[in-house]
PDB file of C-alpha atoms in Angstrom:
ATOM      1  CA  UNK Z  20       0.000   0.000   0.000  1.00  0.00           C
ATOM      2  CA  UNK Z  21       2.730   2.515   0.871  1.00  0.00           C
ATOM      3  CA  UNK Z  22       4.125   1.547  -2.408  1.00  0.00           C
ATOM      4  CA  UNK Z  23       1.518   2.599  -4.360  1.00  0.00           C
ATOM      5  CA  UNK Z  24       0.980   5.789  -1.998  1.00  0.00           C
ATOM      6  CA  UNK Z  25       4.651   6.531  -3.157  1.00  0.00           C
ATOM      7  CA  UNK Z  26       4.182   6.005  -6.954  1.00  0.00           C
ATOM      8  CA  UNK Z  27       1.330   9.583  -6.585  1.00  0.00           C
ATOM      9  CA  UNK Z  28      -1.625   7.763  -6.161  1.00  0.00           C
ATOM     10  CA  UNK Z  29      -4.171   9.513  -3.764  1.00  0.00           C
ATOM     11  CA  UNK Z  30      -6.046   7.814  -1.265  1.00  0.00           C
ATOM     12  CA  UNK Z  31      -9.543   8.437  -0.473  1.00  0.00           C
ATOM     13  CA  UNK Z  32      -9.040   6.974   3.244  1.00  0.00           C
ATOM     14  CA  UNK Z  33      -6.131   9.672   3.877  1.00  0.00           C
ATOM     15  CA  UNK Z  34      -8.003  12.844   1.865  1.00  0.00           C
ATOM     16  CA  UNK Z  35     -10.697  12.453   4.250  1.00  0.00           C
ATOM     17  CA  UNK Z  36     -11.032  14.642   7.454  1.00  0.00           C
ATOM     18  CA  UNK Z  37      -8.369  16.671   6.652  1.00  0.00           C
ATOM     19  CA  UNK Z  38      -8.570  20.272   6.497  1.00  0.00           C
ATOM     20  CA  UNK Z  39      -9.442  22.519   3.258  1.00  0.00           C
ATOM     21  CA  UNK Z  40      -7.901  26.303   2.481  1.00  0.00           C
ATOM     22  CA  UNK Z  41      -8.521  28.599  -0.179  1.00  0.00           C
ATOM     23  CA  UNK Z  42      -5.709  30.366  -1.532  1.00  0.00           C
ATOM     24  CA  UNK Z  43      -1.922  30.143  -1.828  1.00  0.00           C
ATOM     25  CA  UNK Z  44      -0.067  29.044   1.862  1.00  0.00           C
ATOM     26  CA  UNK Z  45       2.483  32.133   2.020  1.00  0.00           C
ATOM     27  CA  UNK Z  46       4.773  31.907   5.395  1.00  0.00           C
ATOM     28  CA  UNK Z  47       3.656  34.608   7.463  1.00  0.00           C
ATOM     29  CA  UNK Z  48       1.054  36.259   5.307  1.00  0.00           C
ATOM     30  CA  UNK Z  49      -2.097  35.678   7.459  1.00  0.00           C
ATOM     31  CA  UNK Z  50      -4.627  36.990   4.348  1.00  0.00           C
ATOM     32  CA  UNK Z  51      -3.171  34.816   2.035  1.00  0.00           C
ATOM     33  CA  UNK Z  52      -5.180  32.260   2.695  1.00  0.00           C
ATOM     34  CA  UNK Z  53      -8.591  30.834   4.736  1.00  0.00           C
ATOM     35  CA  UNK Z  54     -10.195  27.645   6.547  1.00  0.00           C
ATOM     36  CA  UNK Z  55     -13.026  26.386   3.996  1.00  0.00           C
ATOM     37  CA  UNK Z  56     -13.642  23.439   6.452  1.00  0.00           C
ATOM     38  CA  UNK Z  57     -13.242  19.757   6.401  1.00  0.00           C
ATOM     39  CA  UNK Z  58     -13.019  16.682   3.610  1.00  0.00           C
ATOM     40  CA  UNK Z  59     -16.079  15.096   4.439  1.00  0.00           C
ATOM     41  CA  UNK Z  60     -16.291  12.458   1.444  1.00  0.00           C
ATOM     42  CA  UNK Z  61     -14.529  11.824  -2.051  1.00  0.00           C
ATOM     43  CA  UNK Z  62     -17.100  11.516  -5.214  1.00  0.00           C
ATOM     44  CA  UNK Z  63     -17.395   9.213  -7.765  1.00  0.00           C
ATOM     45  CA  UNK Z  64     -18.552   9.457 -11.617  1.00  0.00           C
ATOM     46  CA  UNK Z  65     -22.176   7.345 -11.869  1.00  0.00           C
ATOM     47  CA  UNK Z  66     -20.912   5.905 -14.689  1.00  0.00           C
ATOM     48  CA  UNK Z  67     -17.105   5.917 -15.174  1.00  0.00           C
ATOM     49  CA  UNK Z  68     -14.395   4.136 -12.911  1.00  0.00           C
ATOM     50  CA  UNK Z  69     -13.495   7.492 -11.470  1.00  0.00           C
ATOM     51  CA  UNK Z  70     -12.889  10.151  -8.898  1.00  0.00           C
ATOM     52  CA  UNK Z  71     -14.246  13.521  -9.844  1.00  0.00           C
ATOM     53  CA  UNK Z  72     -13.781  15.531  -6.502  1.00  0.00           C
ATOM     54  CA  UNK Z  73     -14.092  16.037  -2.885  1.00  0.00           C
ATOM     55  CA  UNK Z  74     -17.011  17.383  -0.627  1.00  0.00           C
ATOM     56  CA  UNK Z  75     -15.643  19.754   1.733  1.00  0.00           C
ATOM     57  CA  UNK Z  76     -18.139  19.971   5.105  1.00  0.00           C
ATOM     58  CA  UNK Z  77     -17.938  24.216   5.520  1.00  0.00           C
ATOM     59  CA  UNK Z  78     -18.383  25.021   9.480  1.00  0.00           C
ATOM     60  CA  UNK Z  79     -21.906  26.870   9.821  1.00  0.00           C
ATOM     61  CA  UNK Z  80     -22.617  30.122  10.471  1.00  0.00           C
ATOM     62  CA  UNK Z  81     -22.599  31.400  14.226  1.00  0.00           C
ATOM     63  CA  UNK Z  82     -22.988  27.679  14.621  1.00  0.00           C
ATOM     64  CA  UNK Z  83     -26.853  27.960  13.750  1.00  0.00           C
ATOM     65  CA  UNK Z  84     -27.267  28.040  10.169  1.00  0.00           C
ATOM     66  CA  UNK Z  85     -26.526  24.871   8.270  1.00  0.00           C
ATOM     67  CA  UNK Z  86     -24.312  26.000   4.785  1.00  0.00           C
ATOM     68  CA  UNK Z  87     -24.052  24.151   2.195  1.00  0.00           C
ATOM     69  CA  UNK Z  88     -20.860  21.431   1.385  1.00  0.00           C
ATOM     70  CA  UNK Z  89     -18.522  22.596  -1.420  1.00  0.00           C
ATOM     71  CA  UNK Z  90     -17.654  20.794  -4.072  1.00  0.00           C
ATOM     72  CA  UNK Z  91     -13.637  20.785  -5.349  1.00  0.00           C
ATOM     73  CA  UNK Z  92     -12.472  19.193  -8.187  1.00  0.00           C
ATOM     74  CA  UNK Z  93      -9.995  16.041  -8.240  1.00  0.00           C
ATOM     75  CA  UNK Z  94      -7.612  18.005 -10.212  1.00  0.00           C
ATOM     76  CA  UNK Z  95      -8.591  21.573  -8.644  1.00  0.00           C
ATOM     77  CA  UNK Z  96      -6.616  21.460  -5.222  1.00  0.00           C
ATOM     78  CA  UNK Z  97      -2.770  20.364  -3.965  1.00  0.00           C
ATOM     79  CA  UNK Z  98      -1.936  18.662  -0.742  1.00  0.00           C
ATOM     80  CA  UNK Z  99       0.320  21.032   1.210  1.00  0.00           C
ATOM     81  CA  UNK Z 100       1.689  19.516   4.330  1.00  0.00           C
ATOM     82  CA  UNK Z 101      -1.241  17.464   5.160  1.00  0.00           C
ATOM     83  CA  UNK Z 102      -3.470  20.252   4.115  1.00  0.00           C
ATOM     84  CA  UNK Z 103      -5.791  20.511   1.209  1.00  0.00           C
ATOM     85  CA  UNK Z 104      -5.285  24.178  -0.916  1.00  0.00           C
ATOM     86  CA  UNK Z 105      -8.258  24.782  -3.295  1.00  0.00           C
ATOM     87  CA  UNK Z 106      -6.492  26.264  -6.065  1.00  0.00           C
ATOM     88  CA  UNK Z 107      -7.639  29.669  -7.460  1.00  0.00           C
ATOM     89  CA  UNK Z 108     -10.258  29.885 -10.082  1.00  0.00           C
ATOM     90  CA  UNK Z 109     -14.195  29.561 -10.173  1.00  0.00           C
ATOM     91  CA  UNK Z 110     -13.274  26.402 -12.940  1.00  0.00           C
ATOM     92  CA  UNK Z 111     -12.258  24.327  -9.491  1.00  0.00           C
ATOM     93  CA  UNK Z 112     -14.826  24.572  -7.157  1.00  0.00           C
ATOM     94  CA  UNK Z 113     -19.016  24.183  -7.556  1.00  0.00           C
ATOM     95  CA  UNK Z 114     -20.542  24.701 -10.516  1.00  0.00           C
ATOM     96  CA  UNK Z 115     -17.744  25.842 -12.689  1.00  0.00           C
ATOM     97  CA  UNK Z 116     -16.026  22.591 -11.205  1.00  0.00           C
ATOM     98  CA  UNK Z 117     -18.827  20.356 -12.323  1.00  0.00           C
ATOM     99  CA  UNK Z 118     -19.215  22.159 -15.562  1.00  0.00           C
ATOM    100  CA  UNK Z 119     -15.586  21.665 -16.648  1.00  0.00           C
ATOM    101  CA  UNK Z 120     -15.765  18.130 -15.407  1.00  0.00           C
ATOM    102  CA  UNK Z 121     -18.973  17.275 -17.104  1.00  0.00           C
ATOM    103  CA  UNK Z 122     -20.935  15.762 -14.506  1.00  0.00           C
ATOM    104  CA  UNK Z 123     -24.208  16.289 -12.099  1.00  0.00           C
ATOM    105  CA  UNK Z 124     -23.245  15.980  -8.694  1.00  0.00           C
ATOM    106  CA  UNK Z 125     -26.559  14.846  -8.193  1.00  0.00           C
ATOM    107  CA  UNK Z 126     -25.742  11.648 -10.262  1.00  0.00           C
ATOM    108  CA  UNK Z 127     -22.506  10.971  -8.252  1.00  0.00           C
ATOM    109  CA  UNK Z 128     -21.619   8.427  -6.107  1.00  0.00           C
ATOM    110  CA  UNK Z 129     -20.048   8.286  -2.702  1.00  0.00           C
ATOM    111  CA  UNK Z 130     -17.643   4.541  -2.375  1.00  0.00           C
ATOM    112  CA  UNK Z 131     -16.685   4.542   0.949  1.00  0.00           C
ATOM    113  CA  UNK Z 132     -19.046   2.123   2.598  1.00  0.00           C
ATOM    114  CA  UNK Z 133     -20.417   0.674  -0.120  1.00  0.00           C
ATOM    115  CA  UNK Z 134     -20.434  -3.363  -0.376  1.00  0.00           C
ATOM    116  CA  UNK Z 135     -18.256  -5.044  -2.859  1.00  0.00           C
ATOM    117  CA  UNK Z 136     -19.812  -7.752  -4.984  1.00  0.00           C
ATOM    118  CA  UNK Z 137     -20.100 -10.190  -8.102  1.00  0.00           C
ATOM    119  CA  UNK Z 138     -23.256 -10.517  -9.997  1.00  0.00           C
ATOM    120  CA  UNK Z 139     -24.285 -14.011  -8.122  1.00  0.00           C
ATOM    121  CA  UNK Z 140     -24.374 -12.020  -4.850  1.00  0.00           C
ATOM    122  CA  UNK Z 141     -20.821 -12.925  -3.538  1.00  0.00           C
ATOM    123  CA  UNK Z 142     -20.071 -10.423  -0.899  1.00  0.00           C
ATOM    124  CA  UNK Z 143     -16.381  -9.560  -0.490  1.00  0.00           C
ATOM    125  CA  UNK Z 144     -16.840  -6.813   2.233  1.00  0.00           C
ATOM    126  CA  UNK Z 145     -16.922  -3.147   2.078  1.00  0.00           C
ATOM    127  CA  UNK Z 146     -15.164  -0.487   0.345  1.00  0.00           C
ATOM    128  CA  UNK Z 147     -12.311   0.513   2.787  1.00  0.00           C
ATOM    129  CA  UNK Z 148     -10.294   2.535   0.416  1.00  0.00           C
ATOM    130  CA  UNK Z 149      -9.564   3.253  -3.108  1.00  0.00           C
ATOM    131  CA  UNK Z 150      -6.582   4.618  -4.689  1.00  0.00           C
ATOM    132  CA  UNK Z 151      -6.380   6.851  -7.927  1.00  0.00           C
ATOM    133  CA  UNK Z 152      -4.543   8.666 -10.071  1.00  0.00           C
ATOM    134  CA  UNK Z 153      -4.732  12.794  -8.957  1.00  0.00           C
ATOM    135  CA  UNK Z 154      -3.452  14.205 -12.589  1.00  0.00           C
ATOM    136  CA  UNK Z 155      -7.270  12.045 -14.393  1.00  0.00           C
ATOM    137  CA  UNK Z 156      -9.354  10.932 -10.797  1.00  0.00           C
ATOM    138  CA  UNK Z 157      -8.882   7.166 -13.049  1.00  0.00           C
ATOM    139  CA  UNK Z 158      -8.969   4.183 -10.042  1.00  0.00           C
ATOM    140  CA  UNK Z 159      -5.688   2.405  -9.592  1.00  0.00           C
ATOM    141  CA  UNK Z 160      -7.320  -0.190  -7.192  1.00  0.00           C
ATOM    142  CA  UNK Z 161     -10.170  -0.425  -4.518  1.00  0.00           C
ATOM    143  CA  UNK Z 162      -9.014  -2.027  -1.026  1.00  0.00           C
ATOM    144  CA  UNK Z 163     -11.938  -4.229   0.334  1.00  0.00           C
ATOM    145  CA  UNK Z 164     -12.387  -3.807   3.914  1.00  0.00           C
ATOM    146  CA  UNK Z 165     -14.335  -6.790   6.255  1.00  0.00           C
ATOM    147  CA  UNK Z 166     -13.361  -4.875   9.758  1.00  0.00           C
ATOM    148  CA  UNK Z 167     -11.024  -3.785  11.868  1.00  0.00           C
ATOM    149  CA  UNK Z 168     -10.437  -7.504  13.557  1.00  0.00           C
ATOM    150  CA  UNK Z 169     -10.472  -9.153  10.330  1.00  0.00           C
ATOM    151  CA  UNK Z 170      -8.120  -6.935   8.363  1.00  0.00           C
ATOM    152  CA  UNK Z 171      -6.221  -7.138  10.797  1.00  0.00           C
ATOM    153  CA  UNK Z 172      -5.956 -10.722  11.223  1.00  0.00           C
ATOM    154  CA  UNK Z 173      -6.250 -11.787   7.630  1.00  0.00           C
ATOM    155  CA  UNK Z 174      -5.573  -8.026   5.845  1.00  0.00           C
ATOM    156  CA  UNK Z 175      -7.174  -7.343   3.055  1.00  0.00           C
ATOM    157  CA  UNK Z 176      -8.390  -7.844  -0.269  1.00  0.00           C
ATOM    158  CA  UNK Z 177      -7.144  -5.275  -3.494  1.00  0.00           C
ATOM    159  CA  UNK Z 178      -8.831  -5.164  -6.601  1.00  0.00           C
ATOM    160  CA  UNK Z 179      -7.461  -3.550  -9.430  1.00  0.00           C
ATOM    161  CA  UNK Z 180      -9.504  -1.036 -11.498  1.00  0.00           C
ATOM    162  CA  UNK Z 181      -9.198  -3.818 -14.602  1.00  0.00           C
ATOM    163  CA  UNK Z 182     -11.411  -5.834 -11.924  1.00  0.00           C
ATOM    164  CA  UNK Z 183     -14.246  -3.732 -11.670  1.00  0.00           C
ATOM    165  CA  UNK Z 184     -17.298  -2.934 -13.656  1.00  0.00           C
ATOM    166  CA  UNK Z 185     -18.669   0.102 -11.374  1.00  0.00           C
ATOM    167  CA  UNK Z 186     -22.021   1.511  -9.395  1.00  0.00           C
ATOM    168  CA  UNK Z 187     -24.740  -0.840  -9.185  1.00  0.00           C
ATOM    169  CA  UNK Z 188     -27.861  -0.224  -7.762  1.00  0.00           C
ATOM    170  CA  UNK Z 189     -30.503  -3.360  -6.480  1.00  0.00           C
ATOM    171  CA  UNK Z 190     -28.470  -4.866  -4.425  1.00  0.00           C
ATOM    172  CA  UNK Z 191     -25.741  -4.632  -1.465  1.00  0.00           C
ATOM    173  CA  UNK Z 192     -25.744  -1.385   0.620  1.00  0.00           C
ATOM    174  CA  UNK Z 193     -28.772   0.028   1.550  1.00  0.00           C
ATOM    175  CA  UNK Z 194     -28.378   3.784   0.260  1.00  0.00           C
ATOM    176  CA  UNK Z 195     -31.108   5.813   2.331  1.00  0.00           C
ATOM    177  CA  UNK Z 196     -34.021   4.930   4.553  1.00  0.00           C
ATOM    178  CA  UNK Z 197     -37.051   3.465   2.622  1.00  0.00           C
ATOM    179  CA  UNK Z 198     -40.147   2.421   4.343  1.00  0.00           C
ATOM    180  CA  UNK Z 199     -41.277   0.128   1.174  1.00  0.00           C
ATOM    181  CA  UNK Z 200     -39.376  -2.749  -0.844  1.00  0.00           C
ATOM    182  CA  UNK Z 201     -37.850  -0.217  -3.389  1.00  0.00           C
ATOM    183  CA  UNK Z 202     -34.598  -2.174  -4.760  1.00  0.00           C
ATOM    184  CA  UNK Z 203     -33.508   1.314  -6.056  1.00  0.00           C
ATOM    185  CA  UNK Z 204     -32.248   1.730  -1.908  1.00  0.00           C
ATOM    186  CA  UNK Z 205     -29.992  -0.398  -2.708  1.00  0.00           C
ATOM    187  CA  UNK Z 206     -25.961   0.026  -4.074  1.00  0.00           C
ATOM    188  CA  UNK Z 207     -23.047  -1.919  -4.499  1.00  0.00           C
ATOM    189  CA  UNK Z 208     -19.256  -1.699  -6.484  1.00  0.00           C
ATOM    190  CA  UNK Z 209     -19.591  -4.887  -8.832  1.00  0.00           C
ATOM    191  CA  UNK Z 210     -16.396  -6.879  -9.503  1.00  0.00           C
ATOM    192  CA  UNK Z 211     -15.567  -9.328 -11.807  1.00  0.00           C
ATOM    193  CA  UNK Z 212     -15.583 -12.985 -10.910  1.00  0.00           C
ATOM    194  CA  UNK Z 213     -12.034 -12.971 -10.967  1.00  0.00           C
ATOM    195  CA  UNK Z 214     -11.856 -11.354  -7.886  1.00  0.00           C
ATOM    196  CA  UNK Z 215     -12.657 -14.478  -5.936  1.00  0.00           C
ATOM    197  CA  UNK Z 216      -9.296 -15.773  -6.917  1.00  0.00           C
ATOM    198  CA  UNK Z 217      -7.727 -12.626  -5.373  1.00  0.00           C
ATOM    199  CA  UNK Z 218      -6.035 -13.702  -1.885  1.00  0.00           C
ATOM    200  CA  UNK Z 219      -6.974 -11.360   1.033  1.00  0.00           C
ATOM    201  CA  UNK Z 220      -3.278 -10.683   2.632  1.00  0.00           C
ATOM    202  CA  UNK Z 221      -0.974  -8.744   4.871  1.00  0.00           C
ATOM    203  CA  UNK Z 222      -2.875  -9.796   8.017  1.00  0.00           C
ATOM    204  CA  UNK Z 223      -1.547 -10.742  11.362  1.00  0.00           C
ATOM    205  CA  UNK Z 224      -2.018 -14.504  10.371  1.00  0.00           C
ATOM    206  CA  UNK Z 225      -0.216 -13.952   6.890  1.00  0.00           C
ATOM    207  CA  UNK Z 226       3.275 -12.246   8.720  1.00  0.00           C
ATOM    208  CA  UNK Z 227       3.361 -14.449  11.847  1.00  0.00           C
ATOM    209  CA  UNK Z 228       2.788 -18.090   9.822  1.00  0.00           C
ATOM    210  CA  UNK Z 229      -0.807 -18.619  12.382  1.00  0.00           C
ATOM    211  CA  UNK Z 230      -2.823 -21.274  12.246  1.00  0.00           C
ATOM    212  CA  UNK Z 231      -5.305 -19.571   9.019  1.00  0.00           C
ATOM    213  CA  UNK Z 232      -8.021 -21.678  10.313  1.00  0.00           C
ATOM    214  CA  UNK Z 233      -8.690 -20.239  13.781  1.00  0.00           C
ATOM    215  CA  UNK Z 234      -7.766 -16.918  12.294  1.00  0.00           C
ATOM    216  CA  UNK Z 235     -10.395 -17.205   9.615  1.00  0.00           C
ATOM    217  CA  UNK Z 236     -12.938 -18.595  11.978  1.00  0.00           C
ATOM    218  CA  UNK Z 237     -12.515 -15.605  14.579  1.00  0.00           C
ATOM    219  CA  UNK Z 238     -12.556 -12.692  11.442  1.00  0.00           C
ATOM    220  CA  UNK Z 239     -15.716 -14.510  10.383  1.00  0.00           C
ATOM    221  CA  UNK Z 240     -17.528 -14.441  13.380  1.00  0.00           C
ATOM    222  CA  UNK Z 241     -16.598 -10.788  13.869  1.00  0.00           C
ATOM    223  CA  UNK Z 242     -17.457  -9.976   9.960  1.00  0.00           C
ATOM    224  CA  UNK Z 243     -21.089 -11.486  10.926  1.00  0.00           C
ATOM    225  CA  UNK Z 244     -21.482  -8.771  13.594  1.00  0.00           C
ATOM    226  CA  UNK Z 245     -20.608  -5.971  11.771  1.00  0.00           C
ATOM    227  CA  UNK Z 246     -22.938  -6.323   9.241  1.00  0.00           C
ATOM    228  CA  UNK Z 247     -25.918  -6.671  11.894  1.00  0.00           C
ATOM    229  CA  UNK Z 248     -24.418  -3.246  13.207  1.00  0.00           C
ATOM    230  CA  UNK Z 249     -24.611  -1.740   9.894  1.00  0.00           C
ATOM    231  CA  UNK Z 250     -28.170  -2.081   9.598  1.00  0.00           C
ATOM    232  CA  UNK Z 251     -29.308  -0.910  13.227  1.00  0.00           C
ATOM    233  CA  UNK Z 252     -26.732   2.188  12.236  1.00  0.00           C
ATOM    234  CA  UNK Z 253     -29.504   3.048   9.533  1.00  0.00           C
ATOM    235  CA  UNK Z 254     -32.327   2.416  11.631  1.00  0.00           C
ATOM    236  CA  UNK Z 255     -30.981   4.185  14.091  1.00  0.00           C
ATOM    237  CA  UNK Z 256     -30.830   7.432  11.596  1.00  0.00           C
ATOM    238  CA  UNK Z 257     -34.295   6.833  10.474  1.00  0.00           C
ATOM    239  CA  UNK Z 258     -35.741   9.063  13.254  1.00  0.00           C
ATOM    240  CA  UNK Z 259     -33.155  11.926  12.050  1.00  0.00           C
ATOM    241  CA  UNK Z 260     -34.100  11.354   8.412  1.00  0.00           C
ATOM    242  CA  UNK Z 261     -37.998  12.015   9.339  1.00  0.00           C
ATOM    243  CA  UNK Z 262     -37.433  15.202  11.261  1.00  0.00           C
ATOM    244  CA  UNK Z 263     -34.722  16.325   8.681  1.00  0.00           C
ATOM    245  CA  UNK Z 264     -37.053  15.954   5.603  1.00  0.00           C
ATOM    246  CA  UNK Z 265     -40.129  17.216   8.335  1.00  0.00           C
ATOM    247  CA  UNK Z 266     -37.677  20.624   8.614  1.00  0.00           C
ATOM    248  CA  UNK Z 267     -37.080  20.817   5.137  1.00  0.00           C
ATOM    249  CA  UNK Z 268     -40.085  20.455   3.826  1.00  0.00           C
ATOM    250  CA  UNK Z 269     -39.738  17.176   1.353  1.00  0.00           C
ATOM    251  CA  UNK Z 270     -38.804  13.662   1.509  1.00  0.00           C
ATOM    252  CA  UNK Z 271     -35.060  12.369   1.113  1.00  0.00           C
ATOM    253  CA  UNK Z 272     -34.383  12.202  -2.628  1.00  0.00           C
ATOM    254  CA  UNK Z 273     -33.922   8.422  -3.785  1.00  0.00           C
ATOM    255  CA  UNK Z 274     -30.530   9.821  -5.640  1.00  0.00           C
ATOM    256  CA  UNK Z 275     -27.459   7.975  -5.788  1.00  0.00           C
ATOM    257  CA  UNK Z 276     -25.903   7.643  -2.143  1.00  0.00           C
ATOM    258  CA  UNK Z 277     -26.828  11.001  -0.950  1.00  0.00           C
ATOM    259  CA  UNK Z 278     -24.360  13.350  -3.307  1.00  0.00           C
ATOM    260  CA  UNK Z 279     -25.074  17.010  -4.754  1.00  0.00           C
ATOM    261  CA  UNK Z 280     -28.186  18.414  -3.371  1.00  0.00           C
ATOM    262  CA  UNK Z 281     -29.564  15.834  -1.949  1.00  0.00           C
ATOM    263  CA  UNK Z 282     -26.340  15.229   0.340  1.00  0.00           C
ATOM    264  CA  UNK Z 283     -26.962  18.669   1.568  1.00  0.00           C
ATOM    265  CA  UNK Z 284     -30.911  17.801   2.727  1.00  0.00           C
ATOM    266  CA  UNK Z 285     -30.046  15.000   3.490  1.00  0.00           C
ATOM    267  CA  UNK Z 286     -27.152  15.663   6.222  1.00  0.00           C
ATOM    268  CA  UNK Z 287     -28.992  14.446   9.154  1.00  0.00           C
ATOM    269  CA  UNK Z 288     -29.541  11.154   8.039  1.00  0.00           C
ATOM    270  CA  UNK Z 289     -25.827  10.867   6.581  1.00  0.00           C
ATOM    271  CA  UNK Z 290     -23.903  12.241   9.458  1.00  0.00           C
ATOM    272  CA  UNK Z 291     -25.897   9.154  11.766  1.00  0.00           C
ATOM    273  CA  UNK Z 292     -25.462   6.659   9.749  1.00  0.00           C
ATOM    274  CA  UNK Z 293     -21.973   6.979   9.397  1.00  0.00           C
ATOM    275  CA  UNK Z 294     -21.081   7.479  12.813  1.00  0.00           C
ATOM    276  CA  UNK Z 295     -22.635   4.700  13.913  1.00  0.00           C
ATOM    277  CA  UNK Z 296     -21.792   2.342  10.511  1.00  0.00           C
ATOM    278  CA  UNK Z 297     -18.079   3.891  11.355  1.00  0.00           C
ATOM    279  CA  UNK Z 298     -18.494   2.318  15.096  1.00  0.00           C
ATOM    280  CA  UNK Z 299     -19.590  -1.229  13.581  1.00  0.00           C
ATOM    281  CA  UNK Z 300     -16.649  -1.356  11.256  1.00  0.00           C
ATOM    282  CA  UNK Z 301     -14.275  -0.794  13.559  1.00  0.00           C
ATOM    283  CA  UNK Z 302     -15.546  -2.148  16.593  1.00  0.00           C
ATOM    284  CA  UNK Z 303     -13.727  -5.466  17.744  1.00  0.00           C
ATOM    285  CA  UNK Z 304     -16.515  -6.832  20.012  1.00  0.00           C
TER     286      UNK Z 304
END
C-alpha cells in the first residue's frame, strides 16, 4: 500500500477529514489564505471508474445556520503539508467545477461504505479505500475492507480497477431509509468474478505463519457482527431522516448515495449513519 501511496496515487481513506484552504499558503502572510472546512467524502462518476472531486463539510454560520458542502475538483486542489489548498479559479470549485468536469453531482456516487460484490451475490466486504490517479481521478485499485479484527488478522483484499465494472444499484448497501421494498435503496461496487481468486493478505495470520483456520474462523464471526451493526446504524438514523425531511419540507431524494443536493438535505440522516456504521466497522466486540 505505501508503495503505491509513493508512486502519486491519492487515497480516499487519507483525503478524508483533513482540512481545506482557499488560496496560496504564504509563510507569514495571514490573508493569504482561509479555513473552507473539512473533507467530508470523495465523489465518484455514476458511470465511469473514477474520482471527480471532494465534498468539503464548511463550518456553519454562528454555529446555527446549516451552509451548504462545497464541491472541489480532483484536479482543482494540492496537498500542502497534510493540508488541502483549493487552487484559485471559479473552474475548481461548484458549478464551474462540475461544468468543466462534465458531470451532475446529483448523479454521483459516494464509495466509501459501499459493499463489494459479483453478480451471483458474492459479498467480499466493504469499500475501505480506493486509490487513484490525482493528474485524471482514473482508479488504480479499490481495497476491500471486512473490519477492523479481520483486516487485521487476515488483511485485506485489493482489486485492481481492470477488476471492476462500477455503481450498481438493487443490491448490497442500503443507500437511504425506505419504508417500502424499493430495490432502487440499494448500491453496491460490482467486480468481476475474478476477484474471488484474489487472496486477502498482509494480516496478522499472513506475517506471523498462524494457524489460518482459527484466524479465519474468529474474522468470520466478527465480519457477521458488523454487518448486523450496519443495519441498526440506519435504523438508528431513520428518526433523524424524518425530522430532517419534516424541517425541510420534502422527503429524502432516492438519488445515488446522498451526493449534490440531496447530500446537503439529506445531512442528518448521513452524518448518523456513518457514525454509527463507522463504530460497527471498527468495533472489535
Amino acid at each position: 500500500m505505501n508503495k503505491q501511496l509513493e508512486s502519486g496515487l491519492q487515497s480516499v481513506s487519507a483525503l478524508t477529514g483533513k482540512h481545506v484552504w482557499m488560496g496560496r499558503l504564504k509563510q507569514g502572510d495571514s490573508d493569504a489564505i482561509k479555513k473552507v472546512g473539512r473533507v467530508r467524502a470523495c465523489v465518484f462518476h455514476p458511470k465511469q471508474k473514477r474520482c471527480v472531486g471532494l465534498l468539503v463539510k464548511r463550518p456553519d454560520v454562528a454555529l446555527m445556520f446549516h451552509r451548504a458542502d462545497m464541491f472541489v475538483a480532483y484536479n482543482g486542489f494540492d496537498v500542502v503539508d497534510g493540508n488541502i489548498v483549493v487552487r484559485e479559479g471559479s473552474q475548481n470549485t461548484d458549478k464551474g467545477a462540475c461544468k468543466r468536469l462534465g458531470v451532475n453531482l446529483d448523479d454521483c456516487v459516494l464509495w466509501l461504505g459501499l459493499a463489494v460484490m459479483c453478480e451471483d451475490g458474492t459479498d467480499f466486504g466493504i469499500v475501505g479505500d480506493v486509490l487513484f490517479h490525482p493528474e485524471t481521478g482514473a482508479i488504480e485499485t479499490l481495497v476491500v475492507s471486512k473490519g477492523a479484527t479481520a483486516n487485521t488478522l487476515l488483511g485485506q483484499r485489493n482489486i485492481p480497477a481492470s477488476a471492476i465494472r462500477g455503481f450498481k444499484r438493487g443490491m448490497g448497501t442500503q443507500l437511504y431509509v425506505s419504508d417500502d421494498d424499493d430495490s432502487s435503496a440499494l448500491g453496491c461496487i460490482l467486480v468481476d468474478d475474478s476477484v474471488k481468486e484474489i487472496d486477502v493478505g498482509g494480516g496478522v495470520a499472513e506475517k506471523a505463519g498462524a494457524a489460518t483456520a482459527v484466524a479465519a474462523d474468529k474474522a468470520q464471526r466478527v465480519v457477521k457482527k458488523v454487518k448486523p451493526k450496519a443495519q441498526e446504524a440506519i435504523d438508528k438514523a431513520k428518526p433523524t431522516v424524518k425530522k430532517a425531511s419534516k424541517a425541510a419540507g420534502a422527503a429524502v431524494d432516492k438519488g445515488a448515495y446522498v451526493t449534490g443536493r440531496q447530500f446537503g438535505r439529506a445531512t442528518g440522516m448521513f452524518g448518523a449513519f456513518k457514525d454509527e456504521f463507522d463504530k460497527a466497522l471498527h468495533s472489535d466486540e
